[in-house]
Every structure is written in structure tokens, then in C-alpha cells.
Short mmCIF file of C-alpha atoms and ligand atoms in Angstrom, two decimals:
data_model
loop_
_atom_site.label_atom_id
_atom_site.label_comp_id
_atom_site.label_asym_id
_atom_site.label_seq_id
_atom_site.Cartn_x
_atom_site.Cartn_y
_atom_site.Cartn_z
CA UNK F 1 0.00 0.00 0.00
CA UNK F 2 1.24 3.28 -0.70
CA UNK F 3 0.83 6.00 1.25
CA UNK F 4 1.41 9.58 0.39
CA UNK F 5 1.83 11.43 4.28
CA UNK F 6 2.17 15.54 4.88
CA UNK F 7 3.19 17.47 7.79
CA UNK F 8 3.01 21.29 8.12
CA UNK F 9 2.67 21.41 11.88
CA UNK F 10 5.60 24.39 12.10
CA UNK F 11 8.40 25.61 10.40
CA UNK F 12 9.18 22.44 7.95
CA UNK F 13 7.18 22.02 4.74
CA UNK F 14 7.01 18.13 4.69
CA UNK F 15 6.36 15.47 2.06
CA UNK F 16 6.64 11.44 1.99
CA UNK F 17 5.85 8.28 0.22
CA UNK F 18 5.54 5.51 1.87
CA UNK F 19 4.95 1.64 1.18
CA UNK F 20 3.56 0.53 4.24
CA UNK F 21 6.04 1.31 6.78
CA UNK F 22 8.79 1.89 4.24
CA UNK F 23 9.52 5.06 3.04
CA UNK F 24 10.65 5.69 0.23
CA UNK F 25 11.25 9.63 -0.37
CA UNK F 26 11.13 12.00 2.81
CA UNK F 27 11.01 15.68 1.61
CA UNK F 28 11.80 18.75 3.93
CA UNK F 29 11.78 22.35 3.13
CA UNK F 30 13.27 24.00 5.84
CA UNK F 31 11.92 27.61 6.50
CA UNK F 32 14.48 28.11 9.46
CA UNK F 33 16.16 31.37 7.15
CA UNK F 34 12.61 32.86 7.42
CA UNK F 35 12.23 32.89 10.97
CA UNK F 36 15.77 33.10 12.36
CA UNK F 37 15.56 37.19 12.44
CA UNK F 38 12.54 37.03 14.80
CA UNK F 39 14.77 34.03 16.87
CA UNK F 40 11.62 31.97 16.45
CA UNK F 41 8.27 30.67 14.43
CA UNK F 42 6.45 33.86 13.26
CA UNK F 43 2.99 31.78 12.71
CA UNK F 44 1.82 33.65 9.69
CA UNK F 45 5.61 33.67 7.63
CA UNK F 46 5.48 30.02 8.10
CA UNK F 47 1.65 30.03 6.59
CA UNK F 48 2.89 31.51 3.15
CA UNK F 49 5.79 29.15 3.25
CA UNK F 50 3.81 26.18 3.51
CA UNK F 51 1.36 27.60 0.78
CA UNK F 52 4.14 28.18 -1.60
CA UNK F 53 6.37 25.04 -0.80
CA UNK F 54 3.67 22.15 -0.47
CA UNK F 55 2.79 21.57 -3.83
CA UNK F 56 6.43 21.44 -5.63
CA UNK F 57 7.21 19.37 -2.23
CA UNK F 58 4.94 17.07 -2.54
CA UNK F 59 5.80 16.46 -6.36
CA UNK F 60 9.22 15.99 -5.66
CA UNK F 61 8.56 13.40 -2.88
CA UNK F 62 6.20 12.07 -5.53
CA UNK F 63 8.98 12.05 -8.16
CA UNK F 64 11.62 10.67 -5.69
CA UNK F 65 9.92 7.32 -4.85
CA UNK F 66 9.66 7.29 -8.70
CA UNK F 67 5.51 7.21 -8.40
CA UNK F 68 2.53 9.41 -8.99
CA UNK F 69 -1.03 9.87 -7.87
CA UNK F 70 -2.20 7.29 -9.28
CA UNK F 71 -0.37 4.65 -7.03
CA UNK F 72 -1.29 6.23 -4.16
CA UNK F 73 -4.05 5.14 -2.31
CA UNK F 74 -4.22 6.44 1.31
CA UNK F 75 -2.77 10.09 2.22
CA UNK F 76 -2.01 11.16 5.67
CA UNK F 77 -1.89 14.38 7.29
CA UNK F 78 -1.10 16.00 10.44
CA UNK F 79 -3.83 17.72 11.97
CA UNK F 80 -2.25 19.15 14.95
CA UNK F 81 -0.64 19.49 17.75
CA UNK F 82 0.68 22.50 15.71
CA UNK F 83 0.50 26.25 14.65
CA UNK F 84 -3.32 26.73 13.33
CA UNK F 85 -2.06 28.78 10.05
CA UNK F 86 0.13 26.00 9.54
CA UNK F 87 -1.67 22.86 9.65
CA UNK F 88 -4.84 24.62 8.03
CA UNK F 89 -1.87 24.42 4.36
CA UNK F 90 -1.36 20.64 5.03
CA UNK F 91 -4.79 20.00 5.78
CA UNK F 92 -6.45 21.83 3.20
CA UNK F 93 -3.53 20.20 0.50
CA UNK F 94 -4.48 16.69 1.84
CA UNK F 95 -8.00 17.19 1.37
CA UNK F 96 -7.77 18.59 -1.78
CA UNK F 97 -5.81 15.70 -2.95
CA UNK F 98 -7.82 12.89 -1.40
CA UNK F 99 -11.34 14.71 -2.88
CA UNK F 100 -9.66 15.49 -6.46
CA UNK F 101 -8.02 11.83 -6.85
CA UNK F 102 -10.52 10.05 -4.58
CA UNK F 103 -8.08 8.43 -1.63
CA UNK F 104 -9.03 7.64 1.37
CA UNK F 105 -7.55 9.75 4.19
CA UNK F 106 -5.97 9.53 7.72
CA UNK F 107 -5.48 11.96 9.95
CA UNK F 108 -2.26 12.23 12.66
CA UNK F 109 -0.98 13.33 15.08
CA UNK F 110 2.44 14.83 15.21
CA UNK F 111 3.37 13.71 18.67
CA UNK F 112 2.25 10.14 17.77
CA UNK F 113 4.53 10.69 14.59
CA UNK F 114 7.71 11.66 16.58
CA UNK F 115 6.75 8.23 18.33
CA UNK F 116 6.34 5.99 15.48
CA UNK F 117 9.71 7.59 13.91
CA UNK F 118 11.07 4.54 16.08
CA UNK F 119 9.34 1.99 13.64
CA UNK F 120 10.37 3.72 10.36
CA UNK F 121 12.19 1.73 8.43
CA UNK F 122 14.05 2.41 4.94
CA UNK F 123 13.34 1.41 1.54
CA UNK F 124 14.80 -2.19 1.90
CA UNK F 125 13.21 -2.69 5.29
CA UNK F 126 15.93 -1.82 7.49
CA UNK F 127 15.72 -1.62 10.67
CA UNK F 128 13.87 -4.61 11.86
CA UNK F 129 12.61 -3.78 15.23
CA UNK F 130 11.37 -5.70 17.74
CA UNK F 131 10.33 -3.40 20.19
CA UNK F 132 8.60 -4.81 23.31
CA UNK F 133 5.87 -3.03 25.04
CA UNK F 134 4.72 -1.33 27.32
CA UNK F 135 7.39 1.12 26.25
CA UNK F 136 8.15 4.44 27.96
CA UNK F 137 8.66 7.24 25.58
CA UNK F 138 11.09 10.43 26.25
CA UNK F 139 9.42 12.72 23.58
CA UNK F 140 11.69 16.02 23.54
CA UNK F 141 11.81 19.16 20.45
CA UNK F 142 10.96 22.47 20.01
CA UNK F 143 6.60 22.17 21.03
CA UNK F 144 6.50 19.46 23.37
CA UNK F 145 8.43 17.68 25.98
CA UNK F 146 6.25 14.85 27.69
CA UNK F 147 6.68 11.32 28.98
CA UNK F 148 4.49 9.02 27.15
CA UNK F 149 3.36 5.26 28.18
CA UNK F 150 3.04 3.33 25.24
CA UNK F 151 0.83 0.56 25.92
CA UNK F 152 0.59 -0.87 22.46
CA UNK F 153 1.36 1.30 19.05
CA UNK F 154 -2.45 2.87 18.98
CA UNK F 155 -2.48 3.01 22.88
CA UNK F 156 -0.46 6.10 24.88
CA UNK F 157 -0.66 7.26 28.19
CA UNK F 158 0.84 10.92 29.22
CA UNK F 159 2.61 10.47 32.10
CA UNK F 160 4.39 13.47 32.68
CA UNK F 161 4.53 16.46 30.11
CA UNK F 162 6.43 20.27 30.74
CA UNK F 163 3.99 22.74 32.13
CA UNK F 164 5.42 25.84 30.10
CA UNK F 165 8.56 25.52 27.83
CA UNK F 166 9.61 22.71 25.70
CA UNK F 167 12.96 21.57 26.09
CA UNK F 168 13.92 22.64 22.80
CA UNK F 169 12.08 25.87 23.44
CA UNK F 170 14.59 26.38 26.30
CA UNK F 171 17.36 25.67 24.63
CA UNK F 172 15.82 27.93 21.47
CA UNK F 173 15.44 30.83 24.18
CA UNK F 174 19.00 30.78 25.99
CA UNK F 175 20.42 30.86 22.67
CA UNK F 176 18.48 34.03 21.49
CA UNK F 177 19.66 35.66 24.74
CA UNK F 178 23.28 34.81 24.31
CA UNK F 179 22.45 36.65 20.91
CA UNK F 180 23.39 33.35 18.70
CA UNK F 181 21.08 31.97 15.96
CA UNK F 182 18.14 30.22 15.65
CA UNK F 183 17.62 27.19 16.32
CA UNK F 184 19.70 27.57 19.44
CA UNK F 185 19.77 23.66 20.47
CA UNK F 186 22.30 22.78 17.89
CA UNK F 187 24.32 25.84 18.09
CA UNK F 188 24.83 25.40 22.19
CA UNK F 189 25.53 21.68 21.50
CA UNK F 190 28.38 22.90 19.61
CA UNK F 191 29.60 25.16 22.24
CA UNK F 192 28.93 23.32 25.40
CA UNK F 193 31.40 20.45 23.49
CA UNK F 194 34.66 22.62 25.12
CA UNK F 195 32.58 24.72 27.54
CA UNK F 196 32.88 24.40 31.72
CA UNK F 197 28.98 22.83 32.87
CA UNK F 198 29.87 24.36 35.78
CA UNK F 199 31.20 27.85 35.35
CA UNK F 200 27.24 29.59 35.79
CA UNK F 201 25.35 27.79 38.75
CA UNK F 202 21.78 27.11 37.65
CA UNK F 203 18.83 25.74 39.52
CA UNK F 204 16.97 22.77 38.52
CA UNK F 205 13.06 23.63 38.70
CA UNK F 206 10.95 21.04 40.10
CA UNK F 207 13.99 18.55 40.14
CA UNK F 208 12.91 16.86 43.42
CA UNK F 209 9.61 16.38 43.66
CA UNK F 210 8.24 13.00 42.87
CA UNK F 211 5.57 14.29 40.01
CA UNK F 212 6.89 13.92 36.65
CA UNK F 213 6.07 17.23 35.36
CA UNK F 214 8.47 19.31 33.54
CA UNK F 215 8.48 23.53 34.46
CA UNK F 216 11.94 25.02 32.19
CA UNK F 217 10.41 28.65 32.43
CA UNK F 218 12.07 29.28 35.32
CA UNK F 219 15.31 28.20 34.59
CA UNK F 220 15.39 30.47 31.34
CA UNK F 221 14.67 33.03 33.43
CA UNK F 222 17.11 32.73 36.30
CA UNK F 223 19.89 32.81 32.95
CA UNK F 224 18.14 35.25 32.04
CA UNK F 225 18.74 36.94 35.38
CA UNK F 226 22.35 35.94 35.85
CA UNK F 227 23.74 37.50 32.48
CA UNK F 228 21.56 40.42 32.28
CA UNK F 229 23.42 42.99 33.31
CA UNK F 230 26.72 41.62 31.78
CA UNK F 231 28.41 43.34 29.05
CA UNK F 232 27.86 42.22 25.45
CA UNK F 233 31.65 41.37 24.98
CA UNK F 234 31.53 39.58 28.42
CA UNK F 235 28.50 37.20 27.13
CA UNK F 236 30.97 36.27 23.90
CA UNK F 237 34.20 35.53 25.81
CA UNK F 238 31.96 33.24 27.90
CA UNK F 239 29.55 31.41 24.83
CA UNK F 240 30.93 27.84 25.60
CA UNK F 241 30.97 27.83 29.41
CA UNK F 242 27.31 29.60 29.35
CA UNK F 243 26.37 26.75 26.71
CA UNK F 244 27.52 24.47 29.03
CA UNK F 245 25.90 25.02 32.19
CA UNK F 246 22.55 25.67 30.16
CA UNK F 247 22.56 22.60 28.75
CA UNK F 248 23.49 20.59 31.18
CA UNK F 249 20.61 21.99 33.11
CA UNK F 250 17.94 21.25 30.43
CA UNK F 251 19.16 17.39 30.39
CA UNK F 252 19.86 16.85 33.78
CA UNK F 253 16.13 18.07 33.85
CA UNK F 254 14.76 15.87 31.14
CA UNK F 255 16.86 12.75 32.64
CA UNK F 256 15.79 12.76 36.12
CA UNK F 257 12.06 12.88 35.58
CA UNK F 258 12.62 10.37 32.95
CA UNK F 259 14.05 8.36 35.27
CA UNK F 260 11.47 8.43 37.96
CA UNK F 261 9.05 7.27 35.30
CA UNK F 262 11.15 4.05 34.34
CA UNK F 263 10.66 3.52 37.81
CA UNK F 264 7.16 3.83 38.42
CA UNK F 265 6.24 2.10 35.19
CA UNK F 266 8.71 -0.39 34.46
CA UNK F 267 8.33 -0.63 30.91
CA UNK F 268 10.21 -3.72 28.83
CA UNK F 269 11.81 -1.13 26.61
CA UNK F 270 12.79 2.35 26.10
CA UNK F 271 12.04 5.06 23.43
CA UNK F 272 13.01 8.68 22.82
CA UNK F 273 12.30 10.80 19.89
CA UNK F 274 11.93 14.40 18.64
CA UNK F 275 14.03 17.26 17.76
CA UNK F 276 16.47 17.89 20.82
CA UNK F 277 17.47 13.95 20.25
CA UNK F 278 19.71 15.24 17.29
CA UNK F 279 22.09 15.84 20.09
CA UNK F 280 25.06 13.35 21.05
CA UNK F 281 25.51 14.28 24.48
CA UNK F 282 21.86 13.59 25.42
CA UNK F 283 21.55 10.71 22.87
CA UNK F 284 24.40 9.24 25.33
CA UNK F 285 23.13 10.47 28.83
CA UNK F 286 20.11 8.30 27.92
CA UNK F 287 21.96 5.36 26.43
CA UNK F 288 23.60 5.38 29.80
CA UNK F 289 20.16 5.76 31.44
CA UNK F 290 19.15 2.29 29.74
CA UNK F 291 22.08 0.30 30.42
CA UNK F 292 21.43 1.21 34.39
CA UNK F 293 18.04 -0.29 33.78
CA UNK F 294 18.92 -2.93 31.77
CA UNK F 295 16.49 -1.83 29.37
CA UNK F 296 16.54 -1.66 25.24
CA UNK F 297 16.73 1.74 24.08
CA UNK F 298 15.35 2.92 20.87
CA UNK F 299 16.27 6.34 18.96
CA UNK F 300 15.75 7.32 15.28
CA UNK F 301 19.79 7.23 14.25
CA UNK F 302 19.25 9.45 11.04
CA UNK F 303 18.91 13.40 11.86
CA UNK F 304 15.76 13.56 9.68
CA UNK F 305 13.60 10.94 11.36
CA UNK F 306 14.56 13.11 14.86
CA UNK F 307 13.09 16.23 13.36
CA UNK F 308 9.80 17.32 11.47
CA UNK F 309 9.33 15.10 8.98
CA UNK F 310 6.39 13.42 6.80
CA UNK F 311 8.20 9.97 7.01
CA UNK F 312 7.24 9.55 10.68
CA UNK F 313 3.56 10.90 9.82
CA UNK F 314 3.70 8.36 7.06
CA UNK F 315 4.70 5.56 9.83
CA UNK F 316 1.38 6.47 11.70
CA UNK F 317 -0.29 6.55 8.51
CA UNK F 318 0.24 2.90 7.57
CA UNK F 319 -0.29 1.92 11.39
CA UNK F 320 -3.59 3.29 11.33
CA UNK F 321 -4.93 1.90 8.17
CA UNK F 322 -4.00 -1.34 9.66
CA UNK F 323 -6.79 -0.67 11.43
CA UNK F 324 -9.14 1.25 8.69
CA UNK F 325 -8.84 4.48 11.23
CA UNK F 326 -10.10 6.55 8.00
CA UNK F 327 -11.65 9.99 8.05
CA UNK F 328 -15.22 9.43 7.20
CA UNK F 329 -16.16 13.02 6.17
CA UNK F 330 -12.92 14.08 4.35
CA UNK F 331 -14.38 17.93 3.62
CA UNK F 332 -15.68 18.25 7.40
CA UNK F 333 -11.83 17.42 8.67
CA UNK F 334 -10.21 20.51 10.49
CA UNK F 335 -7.04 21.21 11.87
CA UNK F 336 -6.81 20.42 15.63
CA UNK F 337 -4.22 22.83 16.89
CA UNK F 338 -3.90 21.26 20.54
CA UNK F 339 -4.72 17.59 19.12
CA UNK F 340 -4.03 15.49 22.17
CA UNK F 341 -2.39 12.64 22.14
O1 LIG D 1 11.06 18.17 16.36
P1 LIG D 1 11.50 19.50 15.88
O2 LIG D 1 12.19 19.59 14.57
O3 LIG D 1 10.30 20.47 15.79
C1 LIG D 1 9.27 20.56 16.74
O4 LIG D 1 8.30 19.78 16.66
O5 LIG D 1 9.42 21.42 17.63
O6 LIG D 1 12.43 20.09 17.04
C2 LIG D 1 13.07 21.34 16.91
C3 LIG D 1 13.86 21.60 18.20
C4 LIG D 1 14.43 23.01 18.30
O7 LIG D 1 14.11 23.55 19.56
C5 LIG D 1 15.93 22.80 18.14
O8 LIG D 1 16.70 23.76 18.85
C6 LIG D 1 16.12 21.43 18.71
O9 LIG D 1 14.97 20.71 18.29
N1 LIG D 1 17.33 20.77 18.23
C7 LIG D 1 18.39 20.48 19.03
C8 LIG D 1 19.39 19.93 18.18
N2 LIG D 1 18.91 19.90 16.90
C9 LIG D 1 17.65 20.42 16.96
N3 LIG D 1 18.58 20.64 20.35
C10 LIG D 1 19.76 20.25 20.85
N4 LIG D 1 20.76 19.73 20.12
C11 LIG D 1 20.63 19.54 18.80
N5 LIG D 1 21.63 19.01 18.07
ZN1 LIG D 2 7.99 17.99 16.00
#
């Protein structure tokens, strides 16, 4: 079955073909140029992006798994979580598509796609996974941060989730206040590599109480606090051992809450996906995390299965036809900007 899947949740303009849970082209247009003068997602910029990028996207994921419309017969889209002027382009495209060519459609959603990145596999089938549930989920980018229980693929339980800031968010912030670029994850991941994580003293927000909630608003602001007031050519003699300690901070986070969830749920494996996971040093802190619990751990190893893509949407796609989880009233489908999991 082939499967043609779209995601415009935020800043990427995504495309994919899939054969079952194969995929077989994975387009991204990156908007990040757009947006990194405002050091974030300006909503509507992203909008016009998405309305001039989706169709030549989608024809060269098309084009790219060397098919066209014709072979296609289910298309997936995300409808949220997301920006609302950005979902309404992928949404409206899928529709469009599935009432002109007369498809069948499936709607997603993009946390369950960061998920289900885990089960990808490439065009010869590779990896073959055998992931055992109940699984426990470490779901970390730019828009969410949240624990998930996966009972069964289909079946998720939140069991912790950040009350204000994503992760990535964080990361995106501290890095707009050090006056660097955006995104800021990948930038302080390449200055915390020779920086001292202890040269600014940080706190750790909620870091011992036994809920599994996330709060990083309050550690942005205490850096916020701290370097304030310091000179502009102070802030750039000190980029690596600021990087540092900020990072550090945001994992040590993410790690510790993570870990109190392996313990309450003990799950027979271990999964963690989204944008943040690009990074090596956390990508080890949790490899060390598993071995300490004797647990499997599962990442996506290519950078584009981490990030917004349509592959993973795809992934859900095929999951969900499995079991014929089609729209029934393909115009009356909205967006569904805050599209629980
Ligand atoms: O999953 P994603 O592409 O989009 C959302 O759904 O949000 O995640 C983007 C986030 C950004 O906050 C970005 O700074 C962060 O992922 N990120 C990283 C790295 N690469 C991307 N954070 C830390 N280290 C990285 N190497
Ligand atoms: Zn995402």
C-alpha cells in the first residue's frame, strides 16, 4: 500500500511516500532562514511558506519514490498538535488531494509521529525492530516535551509532560539571549562540546519532587537573570561555558524525571524521539540511562527521522490503516491545533 503522508505542523514544509512502513522519499523544506531574524516561528511567515512550498514538495517526494497519484491510495496528514495557520496548508492540500483523486484519508498526530519515527524503516526494510511493550517514551523538540506510556502502538498514556517551555524551546530561548542563531539547540551543543557545565550555577526547577512534570520557564529566566546585566563582549568571551551550564541543566532536567518514570512504570523497553534527540551528548546520557536499567533503548539514528518530517507521519499513517482508522467526512476534517495525544 502506498501512502502519500504531509506534515506542516511548524516551520518544515514536509512530504513522503511511503509503502507501508517503508519510506521511500522523505522531503523537507526547511523555513528556518525565514524565521531566524525574529529568533523563532512567526505563525503567519510560516503560513505563506507552507502555501508556496507544499505543492512542488509534494511532487518531488512524488517524483523521488519514482511514483505518482495514481499509485497512491491512502494520504495522511497531520492535523495538529501545531501552529493553526500551519496545519490549516497541510490540511487543506491533503484534502484537496484525497477529494480530487478520490483516496481515502488519515489523519495524525504529530506527537504520535515523533513516536512511530522509532518503527520507520528504509526502503529495503531496514531496521527490523522488535520493540517490546509497554514502552516508555522520552518525547523532547521544540513544542513538546512529555513522557508518554506506550501501551501498544495505537495506545499512549501521558505520564508526565512540561507545564510551560519545551525543552527545545529552552534551549531555542537561551540561545536568542546569548544573541546566537536560531535554532539555538544545535548551536549550544556545539559550544557546550569545550565549555565548563559548571562555570554559571543554575537551579533545577521542580527537580525533586516526585511528580513527573516538567516547568523550564524558570530556569530560562534565572539565565536570564544571571547574564543580564553583563556586558555584550563579556556574554561572547563566555559562549561555551554559558552553553555548558545551560545545557546541562535542560538534560539533567529531562533525565531525572525520565528516570522516575522508568521507575514507576517499568516498561520492557525504552524510546526517545523528537528534535532535541539530534544531540550526542543527550543521545548518550540516555543510552547510559538504559544500560542502568537494563532496558533496550530505541532512537531514530538518522537526523531527519529526529526532526519534522512526513516519514514519521507516514509511519502512523500505515499503522492506522491497519486498522481502517479513515476519516469518514474528508471535507468536514479541520485542523486540531492542541490535538491530544
Ligand atoms: O522536532 P522538531 O524539529 O520540531 C518541533 O516539533 O518542535 O524540534 C526542533 C527543536 C528546536 O528547539 C531545536 O533547537 C532542537 O529541536 N534541536 C536540538 C538539536 N537539533 C535540533 N537541540 C539540541 N541539540 C541539537 N543538536
Ligand atoms: Zn515535531
Amino acid at each position: 500500500m502506498k501512502i502519500l503522508a504531509i506534515e506542516t505542523s511548524c516551520d518544515d514544509t514536509c512530504a513522503a511516500v511511503m509503502e507501508n512502513d517503508r519510506i521511500l522519499s522523505n522531503v523537507v523544506s526547511s523555513q528556518t532562514n525565514l524565521h531566524a531574524k525574529w529568533g523563532g516561528v512567526v505563525p503567519d511567515i510560516a503560513k505563506r511558506a507552507h502555501q508556496a512550498n507544499i505543492e512542488p514538495v509534494v511532487a518531488t517526494a512524488l517524483k523521488r519514490a519514482s511514483t505518482t497519484m495514481d499509485n497512491i491510495e491512502v494520504i495522511a496528514v497531520t492535523i495538529g498538535p501545531g501552529l493553526a495557520p500551519a496545519l490549516g496548508v497541510g490540511v487543506n492540500t491533503a484534502k484537496e488531494l484525497a477529494l480530487k483523486h478520490g483516496k481515502k484519508l488519515i489523519a495524525v498526530n504529530h506527537v504520535e509521529g515523533h513516536i512511530l519515527a522509532n518503527l520507520a524503516k528504509n526502503r529495503n526494510g531496514k531496521p527490523e525492530r522488535e520493540i517490546e511493550f509497554p514502552a516508555l517514551v522520552l518525547t523532547v523538540s521544540g513544542g513538546h516535551t512529555k513522557i508518554i506510556l506506550v501501551n501498544s502502538i495505537g495506545n499512549y498514556a501521558v505520564i508526565g509532560e512540561t507545564l510551560d517551555d519545551a525543552a527545545g524551546e529552552a534551549l531555542d530561548k537561551a540561545a536568542k539571549l546569548m544573541g546566537l542563531g536560531y535554532p539555538g539547540g544545535p548551536i549550544l551543543e556545539r559550544l557546550a562540546e569545550d565549555g565548563d557545565s559548571g562555570f554559571l550555577e543554575l537551579p533545577r526547577p521542580m527537580a525533586d519532587k516526585k511528580i513527573l512534570d516538567y516547568s523550564f520557564s524558570g530556569l530560562k529566566t534565572s539565565f536570564y537573570y544571571k547574564i543580564k546585566d553583563w556586558p555584550k563582549e563579556k556574554v561572547a568571551k563566555n559562549l561555551h561555558g554559558l552553553a555548558a551550564s545551560y545545557q546541562t541543566a535542560v538534560f539533567e532536567m529531562l533525565l531525572r524525571k525520565y528516570k522516575l518514570a522508568i521507575e514507576k512504570c517499568e516498561p520492557k523497553s525504552l524510546m526517545a524521539c523528537g528534535g532535541v534527540m539530534a544531540n550526542m551528548t543527550l543521545r548518550k546520557q540516555l543510552r547510559t540511562l538504559a544500560r542502568k536499567f537494563k532496558l533496550p533503548i530505541f532512537m531514530p539514528s538518522k537526523k531527519i527521522l529526529n526532526t519534522d518530517n512526513a516519514g514519521m507521519i507516514g509511519v502512523v499513517g500505515y499503522y492506522k490503516a491497519m486498522r481502517n482508522e479513515y476519516v469518514e467526512d474528508v471535507e468536514g476534517l479541520d485542523r486540531d491545533p492542541r490535538y491530544k495525544i
